């Protein structure tokens, strides 16, 4: 199985969720890629250090640019406040990094369009964390509403 270096920016609830999911994804999905938790970022160096220890990252930083420009990181998870998504995702895409960006995509249509342009200029893959769209309960609720139930 081939390793892929992962950097997670933001260590709140979603950053922890992404990190835990990466840790177990190879055993669950067996995709041929094994995420390697390279570096985690939080504005607080103390919290970043603690998250690195708790979640199994090799390193930590308080500077998101260190994650984006790290040559060992091939996939960046953007789990920061919404108004920072565009700047981080665009920088990562410009470096050829794959990007998982939490929802919402950004805090403005203009920023979202800039993110789209950066994606089109990149060979990287991207995803926005709209994870509940395939949830069976949500699909069932959608059908109930559609049928007027």
Short mmCIF file of C-alpha atoms in Angstrom, two decimals:
data_model
loop_
_atom_site.label_atom_id
_atom_site.label_comp_id
_atom_site.label_asym_id
_atom_site.label_seq_id
_atom_site.Cartn_x
_atom_site.Cartn_y
_atom_site.Cartn_z
CA UNK A 1 0.00 0.00 0.00
CA UNK A 2 1.34 3.45 -0.95
CA UNK A 3 1.53 6.23 1.68
CA UNK A 4 0.06 9.67 1.07
CA UNK A 5 1.16 12.49 3.37
CA UNK A 6 -1.70 14.33 5.05
CA UNK A 7 -1.76 17.75 6.66
CA UNK A 8 -4.75 18.90 8.69
CA UNK A 9 -5.26 22.60 9.29
CA UNK A 10 -7.60 23.32 12.18
CA UNK A 11 -7.99 21.08 15.22
CA UNK A 12 -11.55 21.72 16.32
CA UNK A 13 -14.28 19.12 16.00
CA UNK A 14 -13.93 18.68 12.22
CA UNK A 15 -10.13 18.66 12.29
CA UNK A 16 -10.23 15.87 14.86
CA UNK A 17 -12.87 14.03 12.83
CA UNK A 18 -10.78 14.24 9.64
CA UNK A 19 -7.68 13.05 11.47
CA UNK A 20 -9.44 10.05 13.00
CA UNK A 21 -11.03 9.18 9.64
CA UNK A 22 -7.67 9.30 7.86
CA UNK A 23 -6.20 6.99 10.50
CA UNK A 24 -8.79 4.30 9.81
CA UNK A 25 -9.51 4.80 6.13
CA UNK A 26 -7.03 2.27 4.71
CA UNK A 27 -8.43 -0.55 6.84
CA UNK A 28 -12.02 0.41 6.03
CA UNK A 29 -11.75 1.19 2.32
CA UNK A 30 -8.52 -0.51 1.25
CA UNK A 31 -7.98 1.97 -1.58
CA UNK A 32 -4.30 1.26 -2.07
CA UNK A 33 -3.40 4.54 -0.34
CA UNK A 34 -2.48 4.69 3.31
CA UNK A 35 -2.83 8.19 4.79
CA UNK A 36 0.25 9.18 6.79
CA UNK A 37 -0.50 11.91 9.32
CA UNK A 38 2.40 14.25 8.62
CA UNK A 39 1.56 17.59 10.23
CA UNK A 40 -1.31 19.21 12.09
CA UNK A 41 -1.85 22.95 12.48
CA UNK A 42 -3.59 25.05 15.09
CA UNK A 43 -3.18 28.74 15.91
CA UNK A 44 -2.18 27.70 19.42
CA UNK A 45 1.19 25.89 19.39
CA UNK A 46 0.29 24.20 22.68
CA UNK A 47 -2.99 22.86 21.26
CA UNK A 48 -1.26 21.84 18.01
CA UNK A 49 1.33 19.91 20.00
CA UNK A 50 -1.34 18.18 22.05
CA UNK A 51 -3.37 17.28 18.94
CA UNK A 52 -0.24 15.86 17.27
CA UNK A 53 0.26 13.62 20.30
CA UNK A 54 -3.43 12.69 20.65
CA UNK A 55 -4.06 12.02 16.95
CA UNK A 56 -0.74 10.53 15.85
CA UNK A 57 0.78 13.25 13.67
CA UNK A 58 4.54 13.29 13.13
CA UNK A 59 4.77 17.06 13.59
CA UNK A 60 2.77 20.16 14.42
CA UNK A 61 2.78 23.87 13.61
CA UNK A 62 0.88 27.06 14.34
CA UNK A 63 1.39 28.30 10.75
CA UNK A 64 -0.89 26.90 8.03
CA UNK A 65 1.64 27.81 5.33
CA UNK A 66 4.03 25.22 6.78
CA UNK A 67 1.42 22.56 6.03
CA UNK A 68 0.72 23.76 2.50
CA UNK A 69 4.39 24.09 1.52
CA UNK A 70 5.57 20.88 3.21
CA UNK A 71 6.92 18.56 0.47
CA UNK A 72 5.76 15.49 2.41
CA UNK A 73 2.14 16.66 2.40
CA UNK A 74 0.16 15.65 -0.67
CA UNK A 75 -3.35 16.13 0.79
CA UNK A 76 -4.50 19.10 2.85
CA UNK A 77 -7.65 19.08 4.98
CA UNK A 78 -8.97 22.60 5.52
CA UNK A 79 -10.92 22.55 8.80
CA UNK A 80 -10.60 26.21 9.74
CA UNK A 81 -13.15 29.02 10.10
CA UNK A 82 -15.15 29.56 6.90
CA UNK A 83 -13.59 32.91 6.05
CA UNK A 84 -10.14 31.28 5.77
CA UNK A 85 -11.06 28.38 3.47
CA UNK A 86 -10.40 30.16 0.18
CA UNK A 87 -6.92 31.47 0.98
CA UNK A 88 -5.71 28.11 2.30
CA UNK A 89 -7.34 25.96 -0.39
CA UNK A 90 -6.08 28.18 -3.22
CA UNK A 91 -2.53 28.12 -1.84
CA UNK A 92 -2.67 24.33 -1.53
CA UNK A 93 -4.03 23.91 -5.06
CA UNK A 94 -1.34 26.23 -6.40
CA UNK A 95 1.20 23.83 -4.82
CA UNK A 96 -0.47 20.85 -6.51
CA UNK A 97 -1.90 19.48 -3.25
CA UNK A 98 -5.18 17.60 -3.11
CA UNK A 99 -7.70 19.49 -0.96
CA UNK A 100 -10.52 18.37 1.31
CA UNK A 101 -12.29 21.57 2.35
CA UNK A 102 -14.97 21.60 4.99
CA UNK A 103 -18.31 23.16 4.24
CA UNK A 104 -19.20 25.78 3.36
CA UNK A 105 -16.77 26.15 0.51
CA UNK A 106 -16.06 29.77 1.43
CA UNK A 107 -17.77 32.81 2.87
CA UNK A 108 -18.50 34.48 -0.49
CA UNK A 109 -19.39 33.62 -4.06
CA UNK A 110 -16.35 35.57 -5.25
CA UNK A 111 -14.00 33.48 -3.09
CA UNK A 112 -15.70 30.27 -4.23
CA UNK A 113 -15.14 31.26 -7.86
CA UNK A 114 -11.47 31.91 -7.12
CA UNK A 115 -11.24 28.46 -5.54
CA UNK A 116 -12.85 26.94 -8.63
CA UNK A 117 -10.37 28.74 -10.89
CA UNK A 118 -7.45 27.45 -8.80
CA UNK A 119 -8.86 23.93 -9.08
CA UNK A 120 -9.20 24.22 -12.87
CA UNK A 121 -5.55 25.31 -13.10
CA UNK A 122 -4.43 22.35 -10.98
CA UNK A 123 -4.14 18.62 -11.51
CA UNK A 124 -5.17 18.00 -7.89
CA UNK A 125 -8.40 16.45 -6.71
CA UNK A 126 -10.78 18.32 -4.44
CA UNK A 127 -13.84 17.68 -2.33
CA UNK A 128 -16.12 19.80 -0.16
CA UNK A 129 -17.33 18.12 3.03
CA UNK A 130 -21.02 17.80 2.20
CA UNK A 131 -20.95 14.40 3.84
CA UNK A 132 -24.62 14.07 4.74
CA UNK A 133 -25.96 14.15 1.19
CA UNK A 134 -25.57 10.35 0.92
CA UNK A 135 -26.72 9.63 4.47
CA UNK A 136 -29.62 7.13 4.36
CA UNK A 137 -31.65 9.16 6.88
CA UNK A 138 -31.29 12.31 4.76
CA UNK A 139 -32.19 10.43 1.58
CA UNK A 140 -35.26 8.99 3.31
CA UNK A 141 -36.31 12.44 4.58
CA UNK A 142 -35.90 13.83 1.05
CA UNK A 143 -38.18 11.10 -0.31
CA UNK A 144 -40.78 11.76 2.41
CA UNK A 145 -40.81 15.44 1.52
CA UNK A 146 -40.87 14.75 -2.22
CA UNK A 147 -43.84 12.38 -1.82
CA UNK A 148 -45.75 14.82 0.37
CA UNK A 149 -45.71 12.44 3.33
#
